[in-house]
Amino acid sequence: MSRPADNGSPAPELELPANFPGLGDDAATGGPYVDHTELRRVVGRLRTKLDSLRGNAPASMSATYSGPGTIGEVAGMGNVGPQETGQWEVASSFGANTEQAYTVLDPSYGKLLDHVEQWVDAVEKAIANYERFHQDSSA
């Protein structure tokens, strides 16, 4: 596998589990079988989870708090540096390390959600295209 243009780590090779919902083997053809309805349900659930990770502040909460595991929480709770940890050398070093981790992880978290959302969009588009072209060729 080659490295991306930005010299980051290569994407991991992923293999779906044999029992992934909506995918299976077609006994008649010996090839793969894709259950479009089930696959739509899977990506719909994933899209719902992505929305919850992006976060929306509940009416009773601070506008800066958007829920556990959200981009807002990672940004707000992870932004700790030497100024928050004090002048004690060990605490200050911990604060500097945390600040560095935040600087790297904060934008990556948003990018991860963006990439998963693009994948979901691509799966939905592939299903729609397949169905449209199958219908057109069968008419």
Short mmCIF file of C-alpha atoms in Angstrom, two decimals:
data_model
loop_
_atom_site.label_atom_id
_atom_site.label_comp_id
_atom_site.label_asym_id
_atom_site.label_seq_id
_atom_site.Cartn_x
_atom_site.Cartn_y
_atom_site.Cartn_z
CA MET A 1 0.00 0.00 0.00
CA SER A 2 1.35 3.44 -0.87
CA ARG A 3 1.56 6.49 1.34
CA PRO A 4 -0.88 9.36 0.81
CA ALA A 5 0.40 12.55 -0.84
CA ASP A 6 0.62 14.33 2.52
CA ASN A 7 3.04 11.61 3.78
CA GLY A 8 0.63 10.56 6.51
CA SER A 9 0.09 6.98 7.53
CA PRO A 10 -1.43 4.74 4.87
CA ALA A 11 -5.08 3.86 5.30
CA PRO A 12 -5.54 0.51 7.02
CA GLU A 13 -6.79 -2.34 4.90
CA LEU A 14 -10.23 -3.23 6.18
CA GLU A 15 -12.08 -6.47 5.70
CA LEU A 16 -15.77 -6.74 6.46
CA PRO A 17 -16.76 -9.59 8.75
CA ALA A 18 -18.42 -12.54 7.02
CA ASN A 19 -21.74 -11.79 8.74
CA PHE A 20 -21.86 -8.06 7.89
CA PRO A 21 -25.56 -7.06 7.66
CA GLY A 22 -26.82 -6.90 4.08
CA LEU A 23 -23.92 -8.83 2.54
CA GLY A 24 -23.76 -12.52 1.82
CA ASP A 25 -23.25 -15.20 -0.80
CA ASP A 26 -25.75 -15.85 -3.57
CA ALA A 27 -26.22 -19.61 -3.65
CA ALA A 28 -27.65 -19.48 -7.19
CA THR A 29 -24.70 -17.66 -8.77
CA GLY A 30 -21.93 -18.44 -6.30
CA GLY A 31 -21.16 -14.72 -6.17
CA PRO A 32 -21.82 -12.03 -3.62
CA TYR A 33 -25.32 -10.94 -2.64
CA VAL A 34 -26.16 -7.42 -1.46
CA ASP A 35 -29.43 -6.74 0.34
CA HIS A 36 -29.96 -3.07 -0.48
CA THR A 37 -32.70 -2.56 2.10
CA GLU A 38 -30.55 -3.92 4.93
CA LEU A 39 -27.49 -1.99 3.75
CA ARG A 40 -29.55 1.21 3.72
CA ARG A 41 -30.59 0.49 7.32
CA VAL A 42 -26.93 -0.01 8.32
CA VAL A 43 -25.73 3.25 6.75
CA GLY A 44 -28.81 5.04 8.13
CA ARG A 45 -27.86 3.95 11.66
CA LEU A 46 -24.28 5.03 10.99
CA ARG A 47 -25.47 8.44 9.76
CA THR A 48 -27.54 8.85 12.95
CA LYS A 49 -24.48 8.04 15.08
CA LEU A 50 -22.38 10.52 13.08
CA ASP A 51 -24.96 13.23 13.76
CA SER A 52 -24.80 12.49 17.48
CA LEU A 53 -20.99 12.70 17.41
CA ARG A 54 -21.14 16.08 15.70
CA GLY A 55 -23.36 17.12 18.59
CA ASN A 56 -26.19 19.44 19.40
CA ALA A 57 -26.38 21.22 22.72
CA PRO A 58 -29.55 20.30 24.63
CA ALA A 59 -31.76 23.30 25.46
CA SER A 60 -30.96 22.98 29.17
CA MET A 61 -27.19 22.87 28.62
CA SER A 62 -24.50 25.37 27.82
CA ALA A 63 -24.14 26.18 24.13
CA THR A 64 -20.51 25.09 24.35
CA TYR A 65 -21.41 21.59 25.56
CA SER A 66 -22.73 19.33 22.85
CA GLY A 67 -22.72 15.92 24.52
CA PRO A 68 -20.30 13.11 25.35
CA GLY A 69 -17.94 12.07 22.57
CA THR A 70 -18.87 14.97 20.34
CA ILE A 71 -16.48 17.24 18.48
CA GLY A 72 -17.47 20.03 20.89
CA GLU A 73 -16.62 17.96 23.93
CA VAL A 74 -13.27 16.89 22.48
CA ALA A 75 -12.51 20.52 21.62
CA GLY A 76 -13.64 21.90 24.98
CA MET A 77 -12.46 19.25 27.41
CA GLY A 78 -9.23 18.41 25.61
CA ASN A 79 -7.95 21.96 25.32
CA VAL A 80 -5.71 21.92 28.39
CA GLY A 81 -2.28 23.47 28.51
CA PRO A 82 0.33 24.65 31.01
CA GLN A 83 -1.83 27.65 31.93
CA GLU A 84 -4.55 25.29 33.28
CA THR A 85 -2.20 22.92 35.08
CA GLY A 86 -0.14 25.47 36.98
CA GLN A 87 3.50 26.30 37.48
CA TRP A 88 4.58 23.04 39.11
CA GLU A 89 7.08 21.51 36.65
CA VAL A 90 5.46 18.07 36.40
CA ALA A 91 1.97 19.51 35.99
CA SER A 92 3.20 22.07 33.50
CA SER A 93 4.87 19.33 31.43
CA PHE A 94 1.66 17.30 31.57
CA GLY A 95 -0.24 20.37 30.39
CA ALA A 96 2.20 20.89 27.50
CA ASN A 97 1.82 17.22 26.45
CA THR A 98 -1.95 17.45 26.65
CA GLU A 99 -1.92 20.65 24.63
CA GLN A 100 0.19 18.94 21.92
CA ALA A 101 -2.15 15.94 21.84
CA TYR A 102 -5.16 18.26 21.54
CA THR A 103 -3.51 20.17 18.68
CA VAL A 104 -3.07 16.91 16.76
CA LEU A 105 -6.27 15.04 17.69
CA ASP A 106 -8.86 17.82 17.59
CA PRO A 107 -8.83 18.40 13.81
CA SER A 108 -8.35 14.66 13.17
CA TYR A 109 -11.59 13.82 14.99
CA GLY A 110 -13.57 16.10 12.70
CA LYS A 111 -11.80 14.73 9.63
CA LEU A 112 -12.62 11.17 10.69
CA LEU A 113 -16.31 12.04 10.95
CA ASP A 114 -16.14 13.80 7.56
CA HIS A 115 -14.54 10.76 5.91
CA VAL A 116 -17.05 8.32 7.39
CA GLU A 117 -19.88 10.59 6.24
CA GLN A 118 -18.39 10.66 2.71
CA TRP A 119 -18.22 6.85 2.79
CA VAL A 120 -21.89 6.66 3.83
CA ASP A 121 -22.80 9.05 0.99
CA ALA A 122 -20.85 6.90 -1.48
CA VAL A 123 -22.56 3.67 -0.34
CA GLU A 124 -25.99 5.28 -0.64
CA LYS A 125 -25.14 6.64 -4.09
CA ALA A 126 -23.78 3.26 -5.23
CA ILE A 127 -27.00 1.52 -4.16
CA ALA A 128 -29.15 4.14 -5.92
CA ASN A 129 -27.05 3.93 -9.10
CA TYR A 130 -27.14 0.13 -9.12
CA GLU A 131 -30.90 0.08 -8.68
CA ARG A 132 -31.47 2.75 -11.33
CA PHE A 133 -29.25 1.05 -13.91
CA HIS A 134 -30.68 -2.38 -13.08
CA GLN A 135 -34.21 -1.03 -13.56
CA ASP A 136 -33.23 0.69 -16.84
CA SER A 137 -31.59 -2.46 -18.22
CA SER A 138 -34.52 -4.65 -17.19
CA ALA A 139 -37.21 -2.46 -18.76
#
